[in-house]
mmCIF file of C-alpha atoms in Angstrom:
data_model
loop_
_atom_site.group_PDB
_atom_site.id
_atom_site.type_symbol
_atom_site.label_atom_id
_atom_site.label_comp_id
_atom_site.label_asym_id
_atom_site.label_seq_id
_atom_site.Cartn_x
_atom_site.Cartn_y
_atom_site.Cartn_z
ATOM 1 C CA UNK A 284 -14.201 -28.464 24.875
ATOM 2 C CA UNK A 285 -11.379 -26.892 22.907
ATOM 3 C CA UNK A 286 -12.651 -25.596 19.557
ATOM 4 C CA UNK A 287 -10.367 -24.837 16.627
ATOM 5 C CA UNK A 288 -12.301 -22.382 14.466
ATOM 6 C CA UNK A 289 -11.240 -21.434 10.956
ATOM 7 C CA UNK A 290 -11.895 -17.786 10.052
ATOM 8 C CA UNK A 291 -11.453 -17.954 6.288
ATOM 9 C CA UNK A 292 -9.357 -15.419 4.398
ATOM 10 C CA UNK A 293 -11.259 -12.177 4.086
ATOM 11 C CA UNK A 294 -12.975 -10.326 6.908
ATOM 12 C CA UNK A 295 -14.890 -11.104 10.135
ATOM 13 C CA UNK A 296 -17.983 -12.199 8.195
ATOM 14 C CA UNK A 297 -16.130 -15.140 6.636
ATOM 15 C CA UNK A 298 -16.498 -17.166 9.820
ATOM 16 C CA UNK A 299 -19.043 -19.988 9.478
ATOM 17 C CA UNK A 300 -22.366 -19.885 11.312
ATOM 18 C CA UNK A 301 -21.239 -22.844 13.412
ATOM 19 C CA UNK A 302 -17.966 -21.081 14.218
ATOM 20 C CA UNK A 303 -19.721 -17.867 15.216
ATOM 21 C CA UNK A 304 -22.053 -19.748 17.568
ATOM 22 C CA UNK A 305 -19.041 -21.338 19.263
ATOM 23 C CA UNK A 306 -17.232 -18.012 19.630
ATOM 24 C CA UNK A 307 -20.257 -16.353 21.186
ATOM 25 C CA UNK A 308 -20.708 -19.051 23.841
ATOM 26 C CA UNK A 309 -17.043 -19.766 24.650
ATOM 27 C CA UNK A 310 -15.525 -18.817 27.985
ATOM 28 C CA UNK A 311 -12.351 -17.505 26.314
ATOM 29 C CA UNK A 312 -11.569 -16.652 22.694
ATOM 30 C CA UNK A 313 -8.008 -16.659 21.341
ATOM 31 C CA UNK A 314 -6.776 -15.459 17.935
ATOM 32 C CA UNK A 315 -3.637 -17.138 16.619
ATOM 33 C CA UNK A 316 -1.658 -14.268 15.134
ATOM 34 C CA UNK A 317 1.531 -15.474 13.498
ATOM 35 C CA UNK A 318 0.949 -18.151 10.836
ATOM 36 C CA UNK A 319 -1.267 -15.727 8.904
ATOM 37 C CA UNK A 320 -3.200 -12.478 9.295
ATOM 38 C CA UNK A 321 -6.605 -11.084 8.421
ATOM 39 C CA UNK A 322 -6.973 -7.801 6.584
ATOM 40 C CA UNK A 323 -8.618 -6.375 9.719
ATOM 41 C CA UNK A 324 -7.427 -6.142 13.315
ATOM 42 C CA UNK A 325 -8.794 -7.887 16.386
ATOM 43 C CA UNK A 326 -10.927 -4.829 17.175
ATOM 44 C CA UNK A 327 -13.065 -5.512 14.106
ATOM 45 C CA UNK A 328 -13.397 -9.145 15.159
ATOM 46 C CA UNK A 329 -14.459 -8.124 18.662
ATOM 47 C CA UNK A 330 -17.005 -5.700 17.248
ATOM 48 C CA UNK A 331 -18.540 -8.358 15.007
ATOM 49 C CA UNK A 332 -18.409 -11.205 17.549
ATOM 50 C CA UNK A 333 -19.430 -9.098 20.537
ATOM 51 C CA UNK A 334 -16.620 -10.780 22.481
ATOM 52 C CA UNK A 335 -13.153 -10.006 23.790
ATOM 53 C CA UNK A 336 -10.470 -11.648 21.654
ATOM 54 C CA UNK A 337 -7.098 -12.543 23.200
ATOM 55 C CA UNK A 338 -4.103 -12.410 20.854
ATOM 56 C CA UNK A 339 -2.138 -15.671 20.918
ATOM 57 C CA UNK A 340 1.310 -14.976 19.460
ATOM 58 C CA UNK A 341 3.997 -17.533 18.641
ATOM 59 C CA UNK A 342 5.495 -17.370 22.131
ATOM 60 C CA UNK A 343 2.155 -18.082 23.810
ATOM 61 C CA UNK A 344 1.161 -20.923 21.477
ATOM 62 C CA UNK A 345 4.513 -22.689 21.431
ATOM 63 C CA UNK A 346 5.779 -22.007 24.954
ATOM 64 C CA UNK A 347 2.741 -21.249 27.097
ATOM 65 C CA UNK A 348 -0.043 -23.363 25.625
ATOM 66 C CA UNK A 349 -1.048 -24.402 29.151
ATOM 67 C CA UNK A 350 -2.551 -20.938 29.673
ATOM 68 C CA UNK A 351 -4.763 -21.479 26.615
ATOM 69 C CA UNK A 352 -5.742 -25.004 27.622
ATOM 70 C CA UNK A 353 -6.443 -24.118 31.271
ATOM 71 C CA UNK A 354 -9.799 -25.562 32.425
ATOM 72 C CA UNK A 355 -10.410 -26.830 28.898
ATOM 73 C CA UNK A 356 -12.102 -29.977 30.188
ATOM 74 C CA UNK A 357 -14.702 -27.901 32.077
ATOM 75 C CA UNK A 358 -15.059 -24.818 29.882
ATOM 76 C CA UNK A 359 -15.447 -24.038 26.189
ATOM 77 C CA UNK A 360 -12.360 -22.411 24.668
ATOM 78 C CA UNK A 361 -12.298 -21.066 21.122
ATOM 79 C CA UNK A 362 -8.980 -20.918 19.280
ATOM 80 C CA UNK A 363 -9.371 -18.875 16.098
ATOM 81 C CA UNK A 364 -7.130 -19.501 13.098
ATOM 82 C CA UNK A 365 -6.984 -17.454 9.900
ATOM 83 C CA UNK A 366 -7.848 -19.747 6.998
ATOM 84 C CA UNK A 367 -8.308 -23.347 8.116
ATOM 85 C CA UNK A 368 -7.109 -24.693 11.494
ATOM 86 C CA UNK A 369 -4.954 -27.352 9.828
ATOM 87 C CA UNK A 370 -3.116 -24.984 7.521
ATOM 88 C CA UNK A 371 -0.206 -25.018 10.004
ATOM 89 C CA UNK A 372 1.367 -27.908 11.917
ATOM 90 C CA UNK A 373 1.453 -25.843 15.120
ATOM 91 C CA UNK A 374 -2.221 -26.532 15.605
ATOM 92 C CA UNK A 375 -1.763 -30.297 15.372
ATOM 93 C CA UNK A 376 0.737 -29.910 18.215
ATOM 94 C CA UNK A 377 -1.904 -28.133 20.301
ATOM 95 C CA UNK A 378 -4.334 -30.978 19.712
ATOM 96 C CA UNK A 379 -1.744 -33.454 20.948
ATOM 97 C CA UNK A 380 -1.175 -31.354 24.079
ATOM 98 C CA UNK A 381 -4.909 -31.100 24.703
ATOM 99 C CA UNK A 382 -5.246 -34.869 24.307
ATOM 100 C CA UNK A 383 -2.516 -35.430 26.886
ATOM 101 C CA UNK A 384 -4.515 -33.325 29.324
ATOM 102 C CA UNK A 385 -7.760 -35.171 28.611
ATOM 103 C CA UNK A 386 -9.341 -32.143 26.911
ATOM 104 C CA UNK A 387 -11.740 -33.013 24.057
ATOM 105 C CA UNK A 388 -11.596 -30.918 20.896
ATOM 106 C CA UNK A 389 -13.567 -30.167 17.753
ATOM 107 C CA UNK A 390 -12.544 -28.479 14.504
ATOM 108 C CA UNK A 391 -14.630 -26.059 12.443
ATOM 109 C CA UNK A 392 -13.101 -25.848 8.975
ATOM 110 C CA UNK A 393 -13.021 -22.902 6.601
ATOM 111 C CA UNK A 394 -11.421 -21.758 3.352
ATOM 112 C CA UNK A 395 -7.628 -21.521 3.269
ATOM 113 C CA UNK A 396 -5.057 -20.439 0.710
ATOM 114 C CA UNK A 397 -4.524 -24.139 -0.061
ATOM 115 C CA UNK A 398 -7.906 -24.345 -1.769
ATOM 116 C CA UNK A 399 -8.688 -20.683 -2.517
ATOM 117 C CA UNK A 400 -5.808 -20.501 -5.015
ATOM 118 C CA UNK A 401 -8.135 -22.296 -7.428
ATOM 119 C CA UNK A 402 -9.589 -18.845 -8.178
ATOM 120 C CA UNK A 403 -6.734 -18.230 -10.627
ATOM 121 C CA UNK A 404 -7.955 -21.102 -12.797
ATOM 122 C CA UNK A 405 -5.255 -23.665 -12.025
ATOM 123 C CA UNK A 406 -6.771 -27.015 -11.078
ATOM 124 C CA UNK A 407 -6.158 -27.996 -7.478
ATOM 125 C CA UNK A 408 -5.495 -31.662 -8.192
ATOM 126 C CA UNK A 409 -2.639 -30.648 -10.500
ATOM 127 C CA UNK A 410 -0.566 -29.096 -7.695
ATOM 128 C CA UNK A 411 2.455 -30.850 -6.267
ATOM 129 C CA UNK A 412 4.025 -30.333 -2.851
ATOM 130 C CA UNK A 413 3.603 -26.869 -1.338
ATOM 131 C CA UNK A 414 6.803 -25.037 -0.368
ATOM 132 C CA UNK A 415 7.648 -22.121 1.899
ATOM 133 C CA UNK A 416 10.015 -19.319 0.907
ATOM 134 C CA UNK A 417 11.668 -17.377 3.732
ATOM 135 C CA UNK A 418 13.365 -13.999 3.833
ATOM 136 C CA UNK A 419 17.064 -14.253 3.073
ATOM 137 C CA UNK A 420 19.790 -12.406 4.925
ATOM 138 C CA UNK A 421 23.301 -11.573 3.719
ATOM 139 C CA UNK A 422 24.747 -14.764 5.210
ATOM 140 C CA UNK A 423 21.690 -17.076 5.251
ATOM 141 C CA UNK A 424 20.081 -17.990 1.947
ATOM 142 C CA UNK A 425 18.313 -21.352 2.281
ATOM 143 C CA UNK A 426 17.100 -22.914 -0.964
ATOM 144 C CA UNK A 427 16.179 -26.479 0.003
ATOM 145 C CA UNK A 428 12.712 -25.917 -1.479
ATOM 146 C CA UNK A 429 14.293 -25.743 -4.955
ATOM 147 C CA UNK A 430 14.475 -29.546 -5.191
ATOM 148 C CA UNK A 431 10.764 -29.832 -4.376
ATOM 149 C CA UNK A 432 9.916 -27.327 -7.102
ATOM 150 C CA UNK A 433 12.058 -29.353 -9.506
ATOM 151 C CA UNK A 434 10.212 -32.574 -8.669
ATOM 152 C CA UNK A 435 6.869 -30.826 -9.148
ATOM 153 C CA UNK A 436 7.904 -29.320 -12.471
ATOM 154 C CA UNK A 437 9.338 -32.616 -13.737
ATOM 155 C CA UNK A 438 5.940 -34.158 -13.014
ATOM 156 C CA UNK A 439 4.172 -31.303 -14.789
ATOM 157 C CA UNK A 440 2.702 -30.063 -11.497
ATOM 158 C CA UNK A 441 2.200 -26.537 -10.199
ATOM 159 C CA UNK A 442 3.919 -25.364 -7.009
ATOM 160 C CA UNK A 443 2.236 -23.143 -4.426
ATOM 161 C CA UNK A 444 4.841 -21.032 -2.627
ATOM 162 C CA UNK A 445 3.798 -19.733 0.782
ATOM 163 C CA UNK A 446 5.698 -16.536 1.502
ATOM 164 C CA UNK A 447 7.387 -15.577 4.747
ATOM 165 C CA UNK A 448 5.615 -13.644 7.507
ATOM 166 C CA UNK A 449 7.648 -11.970 10.244
ATOM 167 C CA UNK A 450 5.426 -10.906 13.136
ATOM 168 C CA UNK A 451 6.765 -10.144 16.613
ATOM 169 C CA UNK A 452 10.267 -11.267 15.665
ATOM 170 C CA UNK A 453 13.375 -10.357 17.659
ATOM 171 C CA UNK A 454 16.707 -9.311 16.193
ATOM 172 C CA UNK A 455 19.741 -11.507 16.899
ATOM 173 C CA UNK A 456 21.183 -8.694 19.023
ATOM 174 C CA UNK A 457 18.075 -8.421 21.210
ATOM 175 C CA UNK A 458 17.863 -12.207 21.533
ATOM 176 C CA UNK A 459 21.454 -12.350 22.762
ATOM 177 C CA UNK A 460 20.849 -9.511 25.215
ATOM 178 C CA UNK A 461 17.551 -11.014 26.361
ATOM 179 C CA UNK A 462 15.610 -7.859 25.467
ATOM 180 C CA UNK A 463 11.890 -8.248 24.773
ATOM 181 C CA UNK A 464 12.046 -5.855 21.839
ATOM 182 C CA UNK A 465 10.478 -6.805 18.528
ATOM 183 C CA UNK A 466 11.129 -5.898 14.918
ATOM 184 C CA UNK A 467 8.393 -4.236 12.808
ATOM 185 C CA UNK A 468 6.171 -6.780 11.003
ATOM 186 C CA UNK A 469 7.370 -7.819 7.532
ATOM 187 C CA UNK A 470 5.507 -9.720 4.851
ATOM 188 C CA UNK A 471 7.248 -11.170 1.813
ATOM 189 C CA UNK A 472 6.021 -9.922 -1.554
ATOM 190 C CA UNK A 473 5.815 -11.900 -4.786
ATOM 191 C CA UNK A 474 8.557 -9.691 -6.245
ATOM 192 C CA UNK A 475 10.902 -10.492 -3.341
ATOM 193 C CA UNK A 476 10.198 -14.218 -3.686
ATOM 194 C CA UNK A 477 10.728 -14.059 -7.467
ATOM 195 C CA UNK A 478 14.037 -12.236 -7.039
ATOM 196 C CA UNK A 479 15.253 -14.955 -4.691
ATOM 197 C CA UNK A 480 14.105 -17.669 -7.097
ATOM 198 C CA UNK A 481 16.027 -15.989 -9.923
ATOM 199 C CA UNK A 482 19.153 -15.765 -7.781
ATOM 200 C CA UNK A 483 18.939 -19.499 -7.106
ATOM 201 C CA UNK A 484 18.948 -20.429 -10.791
ATOM 202 C CA UNK A 485 21.797 -18.013 -11.494
ATOM 203 C CA UNK A 486 23.850 -19.888 -8.908
ATOM 204 C CA UNK A 487 22.828 -23.208 -10.483
ATOM 205 C CA UNK A 488 23.900 -21.946 -13.916
ATOM 206 C CA UNK A 489 27.256 -20.793 -12.521
ATOM 207 C CA UNK A 490 27.854 -24.337 -11.295
ATOM 208 C CA UNK A 491 27.110 -25.741 -14.729
ATOM 209 C CA UNK A 492 23.624 -27.082 -13.982
ATOM 210 C CA UNK A 493 21.757 -27.212 -17.285
ATOM 211 C CA UNK A 494 18.702 -29.105 -16.012
ATOM 212 C CA UNK A 495 17.049 -26.236 -14.152
ATOM 213 C CA UNK A 496 13.751 -26.554 -12.281
ATOM 214 C CA UNK A 497 12.508 -23.357 -13.948
ATOM 215 C CA UNK A 498 13.811 -20.417 -15.965
ATOM 216 C CA UNK A 499 13.251 -16.681 -15.993
ATOM 217 C CA UNK A 500 10.540 -17.281 -18.595
ATOM 218 C CA UNK A 501 8.600 -19.815 -16.516
ATOM 219 C CA UNK A 502 5.045 -18.613 -16.017
ATOM 220 C CA UNK A 503 4.108 -17.756 -12.448
ATOM 221 C CA UNK A 504 0.965 -16.459 -10.783
ATOM 222 C CA UNK A 505 1.095 -13.753 -8.138
ATOM 223 C CA UNK A 506 -1.863 -13.497 -5.784
ATOM 224 C CA UNK A 507 -2.717 -10.768 -3.289
ATOM 225 C CA UNK A 508 -5.236 -10.871 -0.428
ATOM 226 C CA UNK A 509 -7.165 -13.815 -1.818
ATOM 227 C CA UNK A 510 -10.655 -13.978 -0.352
ATOM 228 C CA UNK A 511 -10.928 -10.216 0.190
ATOM 229 C CA UNK A 512 -12.880 -7.697 -1.872
ATOM 230 C CA UNK A 513 -9.659 -6.241 -3.304
ATOM 231 C CA UNK A 514 -7.882 -9.469 -4.179
ATOM 232 C CA UNK A 515 -5.570 -9.289 -7.179
ATOM 233 C CA UNK A 516 -4.130 -11.935 -9.518
ATOM 234 C CA UNK A 517 -1.377 -11.513 -12.117
ATOM 235 C CA UNK A 518 0.114 -14.171 -14.392
ATOM 236 C CA UNK A 519 3.555 -13.348 -15.802
ATOM 237 C CA UNK A 520 7.000 -14.791 -16.518
ATOM 238 C CA UNK A 521 9.217 -15.101 -13.445
ATOM 239 C CA UNK A 522 11.503 -12.285 -14.685
ATOM 240 C CA UNK A 523 8.520 -9.917 -14.795
ATOM 241 C CA UNK A 524 7.132 -11.136 -11.468
ATOM 242 C CA UNK A 525 10.363 -9.964 -9.846
ATOM 243 C CA UNK A 526 9.461 -6.356 -10.701
ATOM 244 C CA UNK A 527 5.720 -6.344 -9.989
ATOM 245 C CA UNK A 528 4.290 -4.319 -7.107
ATOM 246 C CA UNK A 529 1.220 -6.334 -6.181
ATOM 247 C CA UNK A 530 0.245 -4.078 -3.288
ATOM 248 C CA UNK A 531 -0.350 -4.751 0.421
ATOM 249 C CA UNK A 532 -0.037 -8.249 1.986
ATOM 250 C CA UNK A 533 -0.667 -11.101 2.105
ATOM 251 C CA UNK A 534 0.918 -12.445 -1.089
ATOM 252 C CA UNK A 535 1.263 -15.955 -2.508
ATOM 253 C CA UNK A 536 3.158 -17.193 -5.551
ATOM 254 C CA UNK A 537 2.510 -20.122 -7.875
ATOM 255 C CA UNK A 538 5.142 -21.589 -10.201
ATOM 256 C CA UNK A 539 3.192 -23.170 -13.028
ATOM 257 C CA UNK A 540 3.783 -26.640 -14.376
ATOM 258 C CA UNK A 541 2.246 -27.957 -17.594
ATOM 259 C CA UNK A 542 -0.990 -26.192 -18.429
ATOM 260 C CA UNK A 543 -4.288 -27.855 -19.281
ATOM 261 C CA UNK A 544 -6.063 -25.932 -22.114
ATOM 262 C CA UNK A 545 -8.727 -24.707 -19.699
ATOM 263 C CA UNK A 546 -6.047 -23.585 -17.204
ATOM 264 C CA UNK A 547 -4.289 -21.673 -19.964
ATOM 265 C CA UNK A 548 -7.525 -20.017 -21.030
ATOM 266 C CA UNK A 549 -8.230 -18.982 -17.445
ATOM 267 C CA UNK A 550 -4.714 -17.584 -16.926
ATOM 268 C CA UNK A 551 -5.168 -15.444 -20.037
ATOM 269 C CA UNK A 552 -7.619 -13.421 -17.926
ATOM 270 C CA UNK A 553 -4.755 -12.353 -15.671
ATOM 271 C CA UNK A 554 -1.756 -11.877 -17.994
ATOM 272 C CA UNK A 555 0.020 -8.563 -18.562
ATOM 273 C CA UNK A 556 1.973 -9.739 -21.608
ATOM 274 C CA UNK A 557 -0.281 -11.168 -24.297
ATOM 275 C CA UNK A 558 1.180 -14.332 -25.756
ATOM 276 C CA UNK A 559 3.431 -15.059 -22.788
ATOM 277 C CA UNK A 560 1.634 -18.387 -22.239
ATOM 278 C CA UNK A 561 2.271 -19.668 -25.754
ATOM 279 C CA UNK A 562 5.470 -21.494 -24.852
ATOM 280 C CA UNK A 563 3.968 -23.304 -21.854
ATOM 281 C CA UNK A 564 4.007 -27.096 -22.005
ATOM 282 C CA UNK A 565 0.467 -28.328 -22.649
ATOM 283 C CA UNK A 566 -1.315 -31.368 -21.257
ATOM 284 C CA UNK A 567 -3.948 -33.363 -23.050
ATOM 285 C CA UNK A 568 -7.502 -32.129 -22.617
ATOM 286 C CA UNK A 569 -9.755 -34.651 -20.940
ATOM 287 C CA UNK A 570 -12.975 -32.681 -21.311
#
């Protein structure tokens, strides 16, 4: 059996009882290490599980999945994923590959950023489509997610922005030369994401676009290390979010839509500027 085991968002103890039982009996245990990270390293996991944990990086998962699936029909294999196993499409691809090989699978779910963001007080059913924001370079500044944010905002919905993670990435130069040398890990901050979002609307303004998806005064929520003991949440206008140092990764960013009265009251717990929520578009209270 191939088991996909969600680890949650905090530390080794966030694994479910069912997940821990699977890990302790499995023949091999892999930790997917590139769609997200835990606040602790694999050594802490090994200490808590009492098992060796094999790091499965992007190259292994996407190009050498056969090594993970080997003997999967005869042995139990545990594939550990930070958050929930279905928080990334890569894992659906692994299920399809396992199915082609006649390997049965089971999934053990856990908390992910997609539901844990409710801790800031915004109601989960009032979120629109989630978007990803990647690191820009001097000559590559993709902004296709802007249209999705605009649709969400026009519908009054909030937008969760998942921020870029660069782990075991190669430079263009090393790729061309075929060198297996990797860049230091990088994790996008809320301030970096906010700066890029502001640059997008400045370009839209320069082209005469008056119907912007958001403005510099749009309320956003910055979240750090949700699920850990030192998680942090700040609600602020986008212009202010671009200057905030929220601390060590991982970060997430929410662009707010219309605010329900209870959502607004909850966000007041996390604001730096009193009164900054006053201009937010309200929705009718249904409670």
